[in-house]
Amino acid sequence: MARTANSRIYVAGHRGLVGAAVARALLQRGVENLLLRTHQELDLTQQAAVRDFFDRERPQAVILAAARVGGIHANNTRPALFIRDNLLIQDNVIDAAHRSGVAKLVFLGSSCIYPKLAPQPIKEEYLLTGPLEPTNEWYAIAKIAGLKMCQAYRREFGFNAISLMPTNLYGPGDNFDLQNSHVLPALIRRCHEAKLRGDAELTVWGTGTPRREFLHVNDLADAVLHLLDTYDDEPIVNIGWGEDVTIRELALLVAEVVGYAGRVVFDPSKPDGTPRKLLDTTRLTQLGWRPKIPLRAGLEQTYAWFKAHAADARL
Ligand SMILES: NC(=O)c1ccc[n+]([C@@H]2O[C@H](COP(=O)([O-])OP(=O)(O)OC[C@H]3O[C@@H](n4cnc5c(N)ncnc54)[C@H](OP(=O)(O)O)[C@@H]3O)[C@@H](O)[C@H]2O)c1
């Protein structure tokens, strides 16, 4: 899609980690005609309200970064909420965008769509080749339905919807609520609080051996805009850093960045989740994009943001 400073772009979920980064990136690139609605202003699970919004506002492009998102605990305890909200949000937005003549839609999925024991690194074609990680299959099934809906609307109606599958993300605006957050923001907050209390020891769930990949959300936003401008095809595209670290390495790096001097220990009685999750980013590289923010620099920037926003961050 040819994006200009006047393009009318709707960023759904602009108060979330991803949506906020995409909105910032668009503003930085001079796009002034952003269309934004908070969850309170427009509940995307409500079909009539969503259709009405698209008919009235007529965006030219949509970045669908609104979703019901959470960590293992939230996924495990609220399976109905996770599958229902995500199916409704994406169904309503994709269909209304098509009906109202949107020129391009970017759907954001997640690396949890891939089989739990997929060969590593995970290529896009491993989708639907094996069972999912059971702790978040509700969320994953909804996301798979979303990317299939984009592909079906492209085939049947010629609707230009693309689907991007980011790895684990982190950065300013992340969710630091311990009940509901992902491993990295939870580690930042717990190390910070352990440092303030002067705790001698900090316990991390699991064995520390699972491997995970992390991408700074500003890098993701840059990739989203690159593919918004240049990629118009059916195959899904992984968005990742290209290398992973063990949870132990991550925990020690976070402790170092935060300045927590106590001991980091692991509790192997707690679940580990998927043993390894590294996305193969060959397709993304071929499409002309590479990430730029290394993990340590990204963590330093995120921790600085966390300290500066402790009052208004999602705690
Ligand atoms: N974070 C990651 O590590 C990660 C990794 C891979 C992929 N992704 C994908 O990126 C997308 C966004 O994730 P995120 O991390 O940015 O999540 P997030 O920080 O929780 O943001 C999601 C946003 O969606 C909004 N929202 C939720 N339900 C809504 C509804 N019914 N109507 C309107 N708005 C609603 C939320 O508003 P409220 O807070 O007001 O409810 C929030 O602003 C998701 O599709 C996710 O799968 C994220």
PDB file of N, CA, C and O and ligand atoms in Angstrom, residues 10 12-20 37-40 42-46 64-70 85-86 89 107-111 139 143 165-170 173-175 182 217 220 314, ligand 1:
ATOM      1  N   TYR A  10      -6.069   3.377  10.943  1.00  0.00           N
ATOM      2  CA  TYR A  10      -6.659   3.015  12.241  1.00  0.00           C
ATOM      3  C   TYR A  10      -5.739   2.012  12.934  1.00  0.00           C
ATOM      4  O   TYR A  10      -5.496   0.923  12.414  1.00  0.00           O
ATOM      5  N   ALA A  12      -5.808  -0.257  15.894  1.00  0.00           N
ATOM      6  CA  ALA A  12      -6.699  -0.831  16.916  1.00  0.00           C
ATOM      7  C   ALA A  12      -5.846  -1.343  18.070  1.00  0.00           C
ATOM      8  O   ALA A  12      -4.903  -2.098  17.853  1.00  0.00           O
ATOM      9  N   GLY A  13      -6.160  -0.898  19.287  1.00  0.00           N
ATOM     10  CA  GLY A  13      -5.375  -1.311  20.462  1.00  0.00           C
ATOM     11  C   GLY A  13      -4.186  -0.403  20.700  1.00  0.00           C
ATOM     12  O   GLY A  13      -3.131  -0.855  21.150  1.00  0.00           O
ATOM     13  N   HIS A  14      -4.344   0.914  20.430  1.00  0.00           N
ATOM     14  CA  HIS A  14      -3.192   1.829  20.470  1.00  0.00           C
ATOM     15  C   HIS A  14      -2.688   2.111  21.883  1.00  0.00           C
ATOM     16  O   HIS A  14      -1.685   2.777  22.060  1.00  0.00           O
ATOM     17  N   ARG A  15      -3.404   1.629  22.895  1.00  0.00           N
ATOM     18  CA  ARG A  15      -2.892   1.809  24.260  1.00  0.00           C
ATOM     19  C   ARG A  15      -2.116   0.585  24.740  1.00  0.00           C
ATOM     20  O   ARG A  15      -1.622   0.556  25.853  1.00  0.00           O
ATOM     21  N   GLY A  16      -2.054  -0.443  23.927  1.00  0.00           N
ATOM     22  CA  GLY A  16      -1.330  -1.660  24.293  1.00  0.00           C
ATOM     23  C   GLY A  16       0.141  -1.542  23.920  1.00  0.00           C
ATOM     24  O   GLY A  16       0.568  -0.552  23.309  1.00  0.00           O
ATOM     25  N   LEU A  17       0.889  -2.565  24.274  1.00  0.00           N
ATOM     26  CA  LEU A  17       2.332  -2.574  23.986  1.00  0.00           C
ATOM     27  C   LEU A  17       2.598  -2.383  22.487  1.00  0.00           C
ATOM     28  O   LEU A  17       3.365  -1.513  22.081  1.00  0.00           O
ATOM     29  N   VAL A  18       1.953  -3.202  21.663  1.00  0.00           N
ATOM     30  CA  VAL A  18       2.210  -3.170  20.219  1.00  0.00           C
ATOM     31  C   VAL A  18       1.562  -1.955  19.561  1.00  0.00           C
ATOM     32  O   VAL A  18       2.210  -1.218  18.800  1.00  0.00           O
ATOM     33  N   GLY A  19       0.279  -1.744  19.855  1.00  0.00           N
ATOM     34  CA  GLY A  19      -0.438  -0.642  19.217  1.00  0.00           C
ATOM     35  C   GLY A  19       0.217   0.708  19.502  1.00  0.00           C
ATOM     36  O   GLY A  19       0.338   1.554  18.604  1.00  0.00           O
ATOM     37  N   ALA A  20       0.662   0.911  20.731  1.00  0.00           N
ATOM     38  CA  ALA A  20       1.302   2.186  21.088  1.00  0.00           C
ATOM     39  C   ALA A  20       2.595   2.364  20.305  1.00  0.00           C
ATOM     40  O   ALA A  20       2.897   3.459  19.827  1.00  0.00           O
ATOM     41  N   ARG A  37      -9.078   4.714  18.872  1.00  0.00           N
ATOM     42  CA  ARG A  37     -10.196   4.607  19.810  1.00  0.00           C
ATOM     43  C   ARG A  37      -9.764   3.733  20.986  1.00  0.00           C
ATOM     44  O   ARG A  37      -9.205   2.658  20.772  1.00  0.00           O
ATOM     45  N   THR A  38     -10.042   4.188  22.200  1.00  0.00           N
ATOM     46  CA  THR A  38      -9.734   3.340  23.360  1.00  0.00           C
ATOM     47  C   THR A  38     -10.751   2.205  23.420  1.00  0.00           C
ATOM     48  O   THR A  38     -11.809   2.259  22.772  1.00  0.00           O
ATOM     49  N   HIS A  39     -10.441   1.211  24.241  1.00  0.00           N
ATOM     50  CA  HIS A  39     -11.363   0.090  24.462  1.00  0.00           C
ATOM     51  C   HIS A  39     -12.717   0.627  24.950  1.00  0.00           C
ATOM     52  O   HIS A  39     -13.777   0.167  24.516  1.00  0.00           O
ATOM     53  N   GLN A  40     -12.633   1.631  25.827  1.00  0.00           N
ATOM     54  CA  GLN A  40     -13.861   2.206  26.382  1.00  0.00           C
ATOM     55  C   GLN A  40     -14.694   2.913  25.297  1.00  0.00           C
ATOM     56  O   GLN A  40     -15.925   2.827  25.289  1.00  0.00           O
ATOM     57  N   LEU A  42     -14.620   2.259  21.999  1.00  0.00           N
ATOM     58  CA  LEU A  42     -15.105   1.310  20.997  1.00  0.00           C
ATOM     59  C   LEU A  42     -14.738  -0.102  21.444  1.00  0.00           C
ATOM     60  O   LEU A  42     -13.559  -0.497  21.377  1.00  0.00           O
ATOM     61  N   ASP A  43     -15.738  -0.861  21.885  1.00  0.00           N
ATOM     62  CA  ASP A  43     -15.498  -2.250  22.292  1.00  0.00           C
ATOM     63  C   ASP A  43     -15.556  -3.107  21.029  1.00  0.00           C
ATOM     64  O   ASP A  43     -16.622  -3.286  20.423  1.00  0.00           O
ATOM     65  N   LEU A  44     -14.404  -3.644  20.648  1.00  0.00           N
ATOM     66  CA  LEU A  44     -14.302  -4.346  19.365  1.00  0.00           C
ATOM     67  C   LEU A  44     -14.991  -5.713  19.380  1.00  0.00           C
ATOM     68  O   LEU A  44     -15.109  -6.345  18.330  1.00  0.00           O
ATOM     69  N   THR A  45     -15.481  -6.150  20.526  1.00  0.00           N
ATOM     70  CA  THR A  45     -16.267  -7.400  20.536  1.00  0.00           C
ATOM     71  C   THR A  45     -17.716  -7.134  20.111  1.00  0.00           C
ATOM     72  O   THR A  45     -18.489  -8.065  19.927  1.00  0.00           O
ATOM     73  N   GLN A  46     -18.075  -5.851  19.942  1.00  0.00           N
ATOM     74  CA  GLN A  46     -19.474  -5.491  19.620  1.00  0.00           C
ATOM     75  C   GLN A  46     -19.601  -5.230  18.118  1.00  0.00           C
ATOM     76  O   GLN A  46     -19.171  -4.186  17.618  1.00  0.00           O
ATOM     77  N   LEU A  64      -4.295  -4.214  13.207  1.00  0.00           N
ATOM     78  CA  LEU A  64      -5.123  -4.854  14.243  1.00  0.00           C
ATOM     79  C   LEU A  64      -4.232  -5.354  15.379  1.00  0.00           C
ATOM     80  O   LEU A  64      -3.746  -6.489  15.374  1.00  0.00           O
ATOM     81  N   ALA A  65      -3.996  -4.453  16.344  1.00  0.00           N
ATOM     82  CA  ALA A  65      -3.146  -4.787  17.505  1.00  0.00           C
ATOM     83  C   ALA A  65      -3.978  -4.862  18.782  1.00  0.00           C
ATOM     84  O   ALA A  65      -3.413  -4.879  19.878  1.00  0.00           O
ATOM     85  N   ALA A  66      -5.300  -4.899  18.649  1.00  0.00           N
ATOM     86  CA  ALA A  66      -6.164  -5.074  19.828  1.00  0.00           C
ATOM     87  C   ALA A  66      -6.408  -6.560  20.011  1.00  0.00           C
ATOM     88  O   ALA A  66      -6.718  -7.271  19.049  1.00  0.00           O
ATOM     89  N   ALA A  67      -6.251  -7.031  21.232  1.00  0.00           N
ATOM     90  CA  ALA A  67      -6.479  -8.444  21.532  1.00  0.00           C
ATOM     91  C   ALA A  67      -6.562  -8.614  23.038  1.00  0.00           C
ATOM     92  O   ALA A  67      -6.135  -7.743  23.788  1.00  0.00           O
ATOM     93  N   ARG A  68      -7.122  -9.725  23.456  1.00  0.00           N
ATOM     94  CA  ARG A  68      -7.095 -10.107  24.874  1.00  0.00           C
ATOM     95  C   ARG A  68      -5.798 -10.896  25.071  1.00  0.00           C
ATOM     96  O   ARG A  68      -5.664 -11.991  24.542  1.00  0.00           O
ATOM     97  N   VAL A  69      -4.813 -10.298  25.749  1.00  0.00           N
ATOM     98  CA  VAL A  69      -3.467 -10.859  25.834  1.00  0.00           C
ATOM     99  C   VAL A  69      -3.118 -11.138  27.294  1.00  0.00           C
ATOM    100  O   VAL A  69      -3.528 -10.386  28.173  1.00  0.00           O
ATOM    101  N   GLY A  70      -2.348 -12.191  27.556  1.00  0.00           N
ATOM    102  CA  GLY A  70      -1.921 -12.453  28.933  1.00  0.00           C
ATOM    103  C   GLY A  70      -0.926 -13.581  29.016  1.00  0.00           C
ATOM    104  O   GLY A  70      -0.639 -14.241  28.022  1.00  0.00           O
ATOM    105  N   ASP A  85     -13.159 -13.398  23.298  1.00  0.00           N
ATOM    106  CA  ASP A  85     -12.817 -12.010  22.964  1.00  0.00           C
ATOM    107  C   ASP A  85     -11.964 -11.932  21.707  1.00  0.00           C
ATOM    108  O   ASP A  85     -12.182 -11.085  20.838  1.00  0.00           O
ATOM    109  N   ASN A  86     -10.973 -12.825  21.599  1.00  0.00           N
ATOM    110  CA  ASN A  86     -10.092 -12.724  20.433  1.00  0.00           C
ATOM    111  C   ASN A  86     -10.812 -13.093  19.144  1.00  0.00           C
ATOM    112  O   ASN A  86     -10.635 -12.424  18.121  1.00  0.00           O
ATOM    113  N   ILE A  89     -13.124 -10.004  18.382  1.00  0.00           N
ATOM    114  CA  ILE A  89     -12.399  -8.792  17.963  1.00  0.00           C
ATOM    115  C   ILE A  89     -11.950  -8.926  16.512  1.00  0.00           C
ATOM    116  O   ILE A  89     -12.212  -8.066  15.670  1.00  0.00           O
ATOM    117  N   PHE A 107      -2.877  -8.017  10.329  1.00  0.00           N
ATOM    118  CA  PHE A 107      -3.327  -8.791  11.487  1.00  0.00           C
ATOM    119  C   PHE A 107      -2.105  -9.283  12.255  1.00  0.00           C
ATOM    120  O   PHE A 107      -1.166  -9.807  11.655  1.00  0.00           O
ATOM    121  N   LEU A 108      -2.147  -9.118  13.590  1.00  0.00           N
ATOM    122  CA  LEU A 108      -1.023  -9.577  14.397  1.00  0.00           C
ATOM    123  C   LEU A 108      -1.387 -10.850  15.138  1.00  0.00           C
ATOM    124  O   LEU A 108      -2.327 -10.872  15.936  1.00  0.00           O
ATOM    125  N   GLY A 109      -0.672 -11.901  14.848  1.00  0.00           N
ATOM    126  CA  GLY A 109      -0.829 -13.158  15.565  1.00  0.00           C
ATOM    127  C   GLY A 109       0.278 -13.279  16.581  1.00  0.00           C
ATOM    128  O   GLY A 109       0.702 -12.274  17.158  1.00  0.00           O
ATOM    129  N   SER A 110       0.764 -14.498  16.764  1.00  0.00           N
ATOM    130  CA  SER A 110       1.757 -14.711  17.808  1.00  0.00           C
ATOM    131  C   SER A 110       2.457 -16.034  17.546  1.00  0.00           C
ATOM    132  O   SER A 110       1.903 -16.919  16.881  1.00  0.00           O
ATOM    133  N   SER A 111       3.662 -16.190  18.087  1.00  0.00           N
ATOM    134  CA  SER A 111       4.408 -17.438  17.851  1.00  0.00           C
ATOM    135  C   SER A 111       3.739 -18.635  18.534  1.00  0.00           C
ATOM    136  O   SER A 111       4.091 -19.777  18.237  1.00  0.00           O
ATOM    137  N   TYR A 139      -6.063 -19.187  23.194  1.00  0.00           N
ATOM    138  CA  TYR A 139      -5.567 -17.974  22.526  1.00  0.00           C
ATOM    139  C   TYR A 139      -5.007 -18.324  21.139  1.00  0.00           C
ATOM    140  O   TYR A 139      -5.297 -17.648  20.149  1.00  0.00           O
ATOM    141  N   LYS A 143      -6.069 -17.097  17.318  1.00  0.00           N
ATOM    142  CA  LYS A 143      -5.127 -16.427  16.408  1.00  0.00           C
ATOM    143  C   LYS A 143      -5.021 -17.176  15.069  1.00  0.00           C
ATOM    144  O   LYS A 143      -4.898 -16.562  14.010  1.00  0.00           O
ATOM    145  N   MET A 165       3.460 -12.783  12.475  1.00  0.00           N
ATOM    146  CA  MET A 165       3.559 -13.577  13.703  1.00  0.00           C
ATOM    147  C   MET A 165       4.796 -13.163  14.492  1.00  0.00           C
ATOM    148  O   MET A 165       5.898 -13.669  14.246  1.00  0.00           O
ATOM    149  N   PRO A 166       4.625 -12.214  15.422  1.00  0.00           N
ATOM    150  CA  PRO A 166       5.792 -11.785  16.194  1.00  0.00           C
ATOM    151  C   PRO A 166       6.189 -12.801  17.261  1.00  0.00           C
ATOM    152  O   PRO A 166       5.342 -13.530  17.778  1.00  0.00           O
ATOM    153  N   THR A 167       7.471 -12.810  17.589  1.00  0.00           N
ATOM    154  CA  THR A 167       7.964 -13.576  18.729  1.00  0.00           C
ATOM    155  C   THR A 167       7.584 -12.844  20.018  1.00  0.00           C
ATOM    156  O   THR A 167       6.816 -11.875  19.982  1.00  0.00           O
ATOM    157  N   ASN A 168       8.127 -13.243  21.175  1.00  0.00           N
ATOM    158  CA  ASN A 168       7.864 -12.539  22.442  1.00  0.00           C
ATOM    159  C   ASN A 168       8.378 -11.107  22.331  1.00  0.00           C
ATOM    160  O   ASN A 168       9.524 -10.894  21.929  1.00  0.00           O
ATOM    161  N   LEU A 169       7.541 -10.179  22.737  1.00  0.00           N
ATOM    162  CA  LEU A 169       7.897  -8.759  22.620  1.00  0.00           C
ATOM    163  C   LEU A 169       8.101  -8.154  23.997  1.00  0.00           C
ATOM    164  O   LEU A 169       7.564  -8.645  24.990  1.00  0.00           O
ATOM    165  N   TYR A 170       8.832  -7.062  24.042  1.00  0.00           N
ATOM    166  CA  TYR A 170       8.995  -6.324  25.297  1.00  0.00           C
ATOM    167  C   TYR A 170       9.273  -4.875  24.934  1.00  0.00           C
ATOM    168  O   TYR A 170       9.590  -4.565  23.782  1.00  0.00           O
ATOM    169  N   GLY A 173       5.640   0.458  27.867  1.00  0.00           N
ATOM    170  CA  GLY A 173       4.194   0.242  27.775  1.00  0.00           C
ATOM    171  C   GLY A 173       3.803  -1.194  28.029  1.00  0.00           C
ATOM    172  O   GLY A 173       2.628  -1.548  27.943  1.00  0.00           O
ATOM    173  N   ASP A 174       4.771  -2.060  28.344  1.00  0.00           N
ATOM    174  CA  ASP A 174       4.457  -3.466  28.585  1.00  0.00           C
ATOM    175  C   ASP A 174       3.576  -3.604  29.828  1.00  0.00           C
ATOM    176  O   ASP A 174       3.422  -2.666  30.617  1.00  0.00           O
ATOM    177  N   ASN A 175       3.015  -4.787  29.982  1.00  0.00           N
ATOM    178  CA  ASN A 175       2.161  -5.098  31.125  1.00  0.00           C
ATOM    179  C   ASN A 175       3.035  -5.685  32.241  1.00  0.00           C
ATOM    180  O   ASN A 175       3.565  -6.776  32.093  1.00  0.00           O
ATOM    181  N   HIS A 182       3.822 -11.367  30.895  1.00  0.00           N
ATOM    182  CA  HIS A 182       4.743 -12.320  30.295  1.00  0.00           C
ATOM    183  C   HIS A 182       6.029 -12.382  31.117  1.00  0.00           C
ATOM    184  O   HIS A 182       6.246 -11.556  32.004  1.00  0.00           O
ATOM    185  N   VAL A 217       9.734  -3.957  21.034  1.00  0.00           N
ATOM    186  CA  VAL A 217       8.501  -3.606  20.329  1.00  0.00           C
ATOM    187  C   VAL A 217       8.709  -2.490  19.301  1.00  0.00           C
ATOM    188  O   VAL A 217       7.966  -2.411  18.313  1.00  0.00           O
ATOM    189  N   LEU A 220       9.530  -4.290  16.270  1.00  0.00           N
ATOM    190  CA  LEU A 220       8.312  -4.869  15.670  1.00  0.00           C
ATOM    191  C   LEU A 220       7.541  -3.798  14.892  1.00  0.00           C
ATOM    192  O   LEU A 220       7.104  -4.028  13.762  1.00  0.00           O
ATOM    193  N   ARG A 314       1.211  -0.416  33.810  1.00  0.00           N
ATOM    194  CA  ARG A 314       0.222  -1.441  34.187  1.00  0.00           C
ATOM    195  C   ARG A 314       0.847  -2.358  35.226  1.00  0.00           C
ATOM    196  O   ARG A 314       1.572  -3.286  34.908  1.00  0.00           O
TER     197      ARG A 314
HETATM  198  N1  LIG B   1       3.203  -8.844  23.822  1.00  0.00           N
HETATM  199  C1  LIG B   1       3.785  -9.816  23.149  1.00  0.00           C
HETATM  200  O1  LIG B   1       4.809 -10.360  23.584  1.00  0.00           O
HETATM  201  C2  LIG B   1       3.245 -10.263  21.838  1.00  0.00           C
HETATM  202  C3  LIG B   1       3.964 -11.237  21.153  1.00  0.00           C
HETATM  203  C4  LIG B   1       3.486 -11.673  19.943  1.00  0.00           C
HETATM  204  C5  LIG B   1       2.341 -11.157  19.426  1.00  0.00           C
HETATM  205  N2  LIG B   1       1.664 -10.206  20.088  1.00  0.00           N
HETATM  206  C6  LIG B   1       0.409  -9.751  19.489  1.00  0.00           C
HETATM  207  O2  LIG B   1       0.293  -8.360  19.410  1.00  0.00           O
HETATM  208  C7  LIG B   1      -1.063  -7.974  19.610  1.00  0.00           C
HETATM  209  C8  LIG B   1      -1.145  -6.921  20.686  1.00  0.00           C
HETATM  210  O3  LIG B   1      -0.531  -7.417  21.868  1.00  0.00           O
HETATM  211  P1  LIG B   1      -0.039  -6.455  23.042  1.00  0.00           P
HETATM  212  O4  LIG B   1       1.063  -7.161  23.723  1.00  0.00           O
HETATM  213  O5  LIG B   1       0.138  -5.074  22.542  1.00  0.00           O
HETATM  214  O6  LIG B   1      -1.302  -6.528  24.020  1.00  0.00           O
HETATM  215  P2  LIG B   1      -1.791  -5.430  25.072  1.00  0.00           P
HETATM  216  O7  LIG B   1      -0.647  -4.613  25.539  1.00  0.00           O
HETATM  217  O8  LIG B   1      -2.615  -6.160  26.075  1.00  0.00           O
HETATM  218  O9  LIG B   1      -2.727  -4.499  24.189  1.00  0.00           O
HETATM  219  C9  LIG B   1      -3.926  -4.950  23.666  1.00  0.00           C
HETATM  220  C10 LIG B   1      -4.827  -3.757  23.489  1.00  0.00           C
HETATM  221  O10 LIG B   1      -6.071  -4.224  22.977  1.00  0.00           O
HETATM  222  C11 LIG B   1      -7.105  -3.565  23.671  1.00  0.00           C
HETATM  223  N3  LIG B   1      -8.320  -4.359  23.705  1.00  0.00           N
HETATM  224  C12 LIG B   1      -8.518  -5.563  24.294  1.00  0.00           C
HETATM  225  N4  LIG B   1      -9.786  -5.959  24.145  1.00  0.00           N
HETATM  226  C13 LIG B   1     -10.415  -4.969  23.446  1.00  0.00           C
HETATM  227  C14 LIG B   1     -11.736  -4.790  23.000  1.00  0.00           C
HETATM  228  N5  LIG B   1     -12.670  -5.709  23.241  1.00  0.00           N
HETATM  229  N6  LIG B   1     -12.030  -3.662  22.325  1.00  0.00           N
HETATM  230  C15 LIG B   1     -11.103  -2.722  22.090  1.00  0.00           C
HETATM  231  N7  LIG B   1      -9.820  -2.832  22.489  1.00  0.00           N
HETATM  232  C16 LIG B   1      -9.492  -3.953  23.175  1.00  0.00           C
HETATM  233  C17 LIG B   1      -6.565  -3.386  25.070  1.00  0.00           C
HETATM  234  O11 LIG B   1      -7.278  -2.373  25.743  1.00  0.00           O
HETATM  235  P3  LIG B   1      -7.566  -2.550  27.320  1.00  0.00           P
HETATM  236  O12 LIG B   1      -6.219  -2.723  27.962  1.00  0.00           O
HETATM  237  O13 LIG B   1      -8.253  -1.297  27.685  1.00  0.00           O
HETATM  238  O14 LIG B   1      -8.425  -3.771  27.457  1.00  0.00           O
HETATM  239  C18 LIG B   1      -5.112  -3.008  24.773  1.00  0.00           C
HETATM  240  O15 LIG B   1      -4.967  -1.635  24.550  1.00  0.00           O
HETATM  241  C19 LIG B   1      -1.827  -9.254  19.947  1.00  0.00           C
HETATM  242  O16 LIG B   1      -2.482  -9.718  18.808  1.00  0.00           O
HETATM  243  C20 LIG B   1      -0.744 -10.227  20.332  1.00  0.00           C
HETATM  244  O17 LIG B   1      -1.069 -11.552  19.992  1.00  0.00           O
HETATM  245  C21 LIG B   1       2.080  -9.740  21.285  1.00  0.00           C
END
